[in-house]
Short mmCIF file of C-alpha atoms and ligand atoms in Angstrom, two decimals:
data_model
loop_
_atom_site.label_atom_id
_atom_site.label_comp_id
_atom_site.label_asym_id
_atom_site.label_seq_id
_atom_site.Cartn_x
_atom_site.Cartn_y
_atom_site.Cartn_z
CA UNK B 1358 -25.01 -15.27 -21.08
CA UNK B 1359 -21.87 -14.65 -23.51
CA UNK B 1360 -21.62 -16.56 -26.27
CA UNK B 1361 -19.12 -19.02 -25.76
CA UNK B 1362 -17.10 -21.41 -28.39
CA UNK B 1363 -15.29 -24.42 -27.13
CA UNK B 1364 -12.45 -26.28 -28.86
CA UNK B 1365 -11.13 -29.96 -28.57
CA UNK B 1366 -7.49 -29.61 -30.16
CA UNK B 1367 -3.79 -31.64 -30.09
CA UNK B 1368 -0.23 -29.66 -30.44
CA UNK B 1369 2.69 -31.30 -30.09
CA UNK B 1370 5.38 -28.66 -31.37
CA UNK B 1371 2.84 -25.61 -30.56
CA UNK B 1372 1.41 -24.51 -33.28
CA UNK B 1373 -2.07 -24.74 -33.02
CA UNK B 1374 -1.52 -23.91 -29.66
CA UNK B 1375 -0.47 -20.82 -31.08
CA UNK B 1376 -3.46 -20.92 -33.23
CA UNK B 1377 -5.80 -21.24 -30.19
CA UNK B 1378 -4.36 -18.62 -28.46
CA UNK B 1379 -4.74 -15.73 -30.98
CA UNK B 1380 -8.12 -17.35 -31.90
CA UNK B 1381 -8.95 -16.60 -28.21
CA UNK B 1382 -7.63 -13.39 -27.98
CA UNK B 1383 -9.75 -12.43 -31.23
CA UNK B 1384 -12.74 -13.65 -29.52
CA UNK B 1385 -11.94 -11.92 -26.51
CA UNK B 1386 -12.54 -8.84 -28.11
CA UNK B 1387 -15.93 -9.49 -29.08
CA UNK B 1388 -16.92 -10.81 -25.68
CA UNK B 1389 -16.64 -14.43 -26.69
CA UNK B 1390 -15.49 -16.63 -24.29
CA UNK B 1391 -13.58 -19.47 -25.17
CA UNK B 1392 -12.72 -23.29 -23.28
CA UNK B 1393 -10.33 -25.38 -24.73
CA UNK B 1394 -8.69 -28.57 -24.04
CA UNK B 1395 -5.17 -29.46 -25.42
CA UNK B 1396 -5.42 -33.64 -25.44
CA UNK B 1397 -1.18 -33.45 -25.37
CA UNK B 1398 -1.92 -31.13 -21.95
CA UNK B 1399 -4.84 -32.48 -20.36
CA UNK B 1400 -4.75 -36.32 -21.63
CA UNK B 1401 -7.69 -37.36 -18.82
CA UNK B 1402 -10.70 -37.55 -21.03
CA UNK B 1403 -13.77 -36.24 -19.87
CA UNK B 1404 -17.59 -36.18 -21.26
CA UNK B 1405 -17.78 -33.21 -23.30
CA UNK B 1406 -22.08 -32.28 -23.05
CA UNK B 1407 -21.57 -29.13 -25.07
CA UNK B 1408 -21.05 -28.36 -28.51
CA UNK B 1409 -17.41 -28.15 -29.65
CA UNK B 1410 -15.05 -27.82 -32.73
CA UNK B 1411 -12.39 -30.29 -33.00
CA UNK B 1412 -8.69 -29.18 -34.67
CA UNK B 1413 -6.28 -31.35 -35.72
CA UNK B 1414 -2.50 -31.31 -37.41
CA UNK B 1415 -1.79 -33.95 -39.36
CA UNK B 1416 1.05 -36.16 -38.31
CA UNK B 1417 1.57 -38.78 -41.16
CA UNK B 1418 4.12 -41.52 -41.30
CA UNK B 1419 5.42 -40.51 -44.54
CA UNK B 1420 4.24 -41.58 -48.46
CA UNK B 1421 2.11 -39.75 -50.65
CA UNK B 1422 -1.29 -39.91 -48.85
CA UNK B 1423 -2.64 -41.44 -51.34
CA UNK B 1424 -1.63 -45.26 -52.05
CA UNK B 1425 0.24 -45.21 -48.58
CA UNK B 1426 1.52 -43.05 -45.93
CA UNK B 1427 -1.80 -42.78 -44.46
CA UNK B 1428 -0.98 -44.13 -41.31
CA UNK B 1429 -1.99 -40.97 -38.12
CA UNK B 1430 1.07 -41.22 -35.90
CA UNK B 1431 1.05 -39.43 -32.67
CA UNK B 1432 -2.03 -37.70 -32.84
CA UNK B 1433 -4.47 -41.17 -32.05
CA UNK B 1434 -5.13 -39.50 -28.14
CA UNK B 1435 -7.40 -36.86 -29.41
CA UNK B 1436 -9.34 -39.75 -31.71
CA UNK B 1437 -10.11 -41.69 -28.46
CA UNK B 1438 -10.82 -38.24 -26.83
CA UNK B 1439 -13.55 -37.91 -29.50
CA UNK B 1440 -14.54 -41.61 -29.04
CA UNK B 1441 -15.14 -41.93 -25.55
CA UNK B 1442 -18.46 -41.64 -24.16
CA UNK B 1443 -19.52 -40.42 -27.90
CA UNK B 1444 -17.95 -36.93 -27.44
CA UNK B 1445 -17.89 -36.59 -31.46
CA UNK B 1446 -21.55 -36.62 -31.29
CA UNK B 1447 -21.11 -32.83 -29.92
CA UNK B 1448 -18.81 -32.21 -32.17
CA UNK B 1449 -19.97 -29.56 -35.14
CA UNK B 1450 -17.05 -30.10 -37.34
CA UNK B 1451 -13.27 -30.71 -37.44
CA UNK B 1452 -10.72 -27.77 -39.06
CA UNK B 1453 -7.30 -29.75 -40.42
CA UNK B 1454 -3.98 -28.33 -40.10
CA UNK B 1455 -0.48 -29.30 -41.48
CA UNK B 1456 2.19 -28.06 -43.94
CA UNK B 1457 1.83 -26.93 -47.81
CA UNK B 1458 4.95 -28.76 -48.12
CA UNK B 1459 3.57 -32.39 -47.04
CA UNK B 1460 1.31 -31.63 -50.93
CA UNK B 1461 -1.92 -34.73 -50.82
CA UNK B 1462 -1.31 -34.98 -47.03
CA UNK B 1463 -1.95 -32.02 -46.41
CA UNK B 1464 -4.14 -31.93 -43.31
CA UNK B 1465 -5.55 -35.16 -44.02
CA UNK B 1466 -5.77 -36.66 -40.88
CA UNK B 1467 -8.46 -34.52 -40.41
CA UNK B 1468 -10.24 -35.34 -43.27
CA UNK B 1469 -10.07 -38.77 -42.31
CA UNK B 1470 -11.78 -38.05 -39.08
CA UNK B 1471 -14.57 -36.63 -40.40
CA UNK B 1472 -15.03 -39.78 -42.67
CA UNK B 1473 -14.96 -41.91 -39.40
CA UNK B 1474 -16.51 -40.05 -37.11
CA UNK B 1475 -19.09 -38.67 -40.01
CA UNK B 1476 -19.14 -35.00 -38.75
CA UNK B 1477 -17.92 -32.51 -41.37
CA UNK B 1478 -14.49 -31.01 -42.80
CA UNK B 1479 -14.53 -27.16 -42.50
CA UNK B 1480 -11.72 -25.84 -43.37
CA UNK B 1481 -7.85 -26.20 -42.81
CA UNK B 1482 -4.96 -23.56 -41.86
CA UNK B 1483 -0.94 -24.21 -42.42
CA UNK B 1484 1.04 -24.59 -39.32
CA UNK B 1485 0.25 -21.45 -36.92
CA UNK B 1486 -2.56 -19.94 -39.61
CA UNK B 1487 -1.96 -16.11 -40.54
CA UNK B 1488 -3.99 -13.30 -38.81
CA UNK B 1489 -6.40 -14.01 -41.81
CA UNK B 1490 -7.44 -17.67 -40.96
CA UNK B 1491 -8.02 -15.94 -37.35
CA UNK B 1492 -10.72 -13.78 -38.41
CA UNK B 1493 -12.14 -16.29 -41.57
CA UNK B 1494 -12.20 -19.37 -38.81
CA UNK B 1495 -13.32 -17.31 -35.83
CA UNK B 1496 -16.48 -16.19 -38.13
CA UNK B 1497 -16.55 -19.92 -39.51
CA UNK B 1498 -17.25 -20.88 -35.82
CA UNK B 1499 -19.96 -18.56 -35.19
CA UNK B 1500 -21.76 -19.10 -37.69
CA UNK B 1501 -21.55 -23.12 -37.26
CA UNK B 1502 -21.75 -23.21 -33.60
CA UNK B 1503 -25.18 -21.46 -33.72
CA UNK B 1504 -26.66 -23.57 -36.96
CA UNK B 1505 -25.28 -26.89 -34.65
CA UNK B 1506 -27.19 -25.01 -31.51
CA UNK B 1507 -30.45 -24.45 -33.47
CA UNK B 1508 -30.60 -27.61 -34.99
CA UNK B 1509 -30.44 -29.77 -31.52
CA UNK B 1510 -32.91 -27.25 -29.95
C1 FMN C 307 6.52 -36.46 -38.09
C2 FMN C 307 5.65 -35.41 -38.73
C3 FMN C 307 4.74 -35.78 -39.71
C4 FMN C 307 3.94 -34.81 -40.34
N1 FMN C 307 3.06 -35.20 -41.31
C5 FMN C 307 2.27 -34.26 -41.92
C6 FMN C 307 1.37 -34.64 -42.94
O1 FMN C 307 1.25 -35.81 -43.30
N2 FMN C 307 0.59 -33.68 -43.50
C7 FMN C 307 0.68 -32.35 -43.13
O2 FMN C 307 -0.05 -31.53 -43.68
N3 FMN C 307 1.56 -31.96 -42.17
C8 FMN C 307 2.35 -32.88 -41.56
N4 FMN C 307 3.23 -32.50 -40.58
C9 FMN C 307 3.30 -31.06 -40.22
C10 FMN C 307 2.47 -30.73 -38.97
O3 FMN C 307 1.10 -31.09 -39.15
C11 FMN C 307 2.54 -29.23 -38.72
O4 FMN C 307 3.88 -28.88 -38.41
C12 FMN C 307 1.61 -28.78 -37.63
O5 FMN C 307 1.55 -27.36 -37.63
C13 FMN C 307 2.04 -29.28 -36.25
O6 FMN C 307 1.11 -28.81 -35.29
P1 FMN C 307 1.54 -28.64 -33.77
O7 FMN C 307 2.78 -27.74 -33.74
O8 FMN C 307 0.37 -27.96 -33.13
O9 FMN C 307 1.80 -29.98 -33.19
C14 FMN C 307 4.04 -33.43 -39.96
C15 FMN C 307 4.97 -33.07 -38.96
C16 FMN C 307 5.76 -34.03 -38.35
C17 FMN C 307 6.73 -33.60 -37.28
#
């Protein structure tokens, strides 16, 4: 059976949409097959019963991500995706996205799910990742989806 990786993601202005898309294409062309779920697209949550990576932009409401501004605006949907019927127990690790620009924040509403749902940080691209992050990620979640696969065996 092909290997397949599966992917739990939000985008609300497209670009890790974007990201998803190349990242599928990649994987295309090593006979990966890829399932994803956009929580802005498809908001009816579902039980997810196999393992999956979660990606997440950070949407902050301002401050300096440290003594404030830590507040996740419209992003919450894909927390209670994770939430309900213990999805996030599936879930091998989250990858954070955001903007350079946004300096502490950056992609911390990622981290921040990994602290609550206790399932690690791997790694983070800026907005729609360059053609690097696609092949450093794609490996990333080869590698991780199989240790997470052995490891419930
Ligand atoms: C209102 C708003 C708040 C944002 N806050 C942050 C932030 O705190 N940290 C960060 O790294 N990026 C922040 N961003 C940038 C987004 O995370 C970034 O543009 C991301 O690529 C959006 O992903 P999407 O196009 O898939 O929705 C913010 C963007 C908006 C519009």
């Amino acid at each position: 059976m092909a290997k397949e990786i599966n992917i739990l993601y939000i985008s609300l202005s497209g670009n890790t949409r974007d990201f998803v898309r190349r990242l599928t294409d990649y994987y295309q062309d090593l006979g990966v097959v890829v399932n994803s779920i956009n929580v802005r697209e498809k908001p009816d949550r579902q039980k997810l019963t196999a393992p999956f990576v979660t990606i997440l932009p950070a949407f902050l409401n301002g401050g300096n991500g440290r003594d404030n501004g830590y507040s996740e605006i419209l992003s919450p949907a894909l927390g209670h995706y994770l939430a309900y019927e213990g999805n996030y127990h599936r879930c091998y690790g989250i990858i954070g996205s955001g903007n350079r620009n946004f300096n502490r924040q950056f992609a911390l509403t990622a981290k921040q799910y990994a602290k609550r749902f206790g399932f690690p940080y791997l790694t983070d691209f800026e907005l729609r990742g360059s053609d690097n992050d696609i092949t450093r990620i794609g490996q990333l979640l080869l590698e991780r989806s199989q240790a997470f696969e052995e490891e419930q065996a």
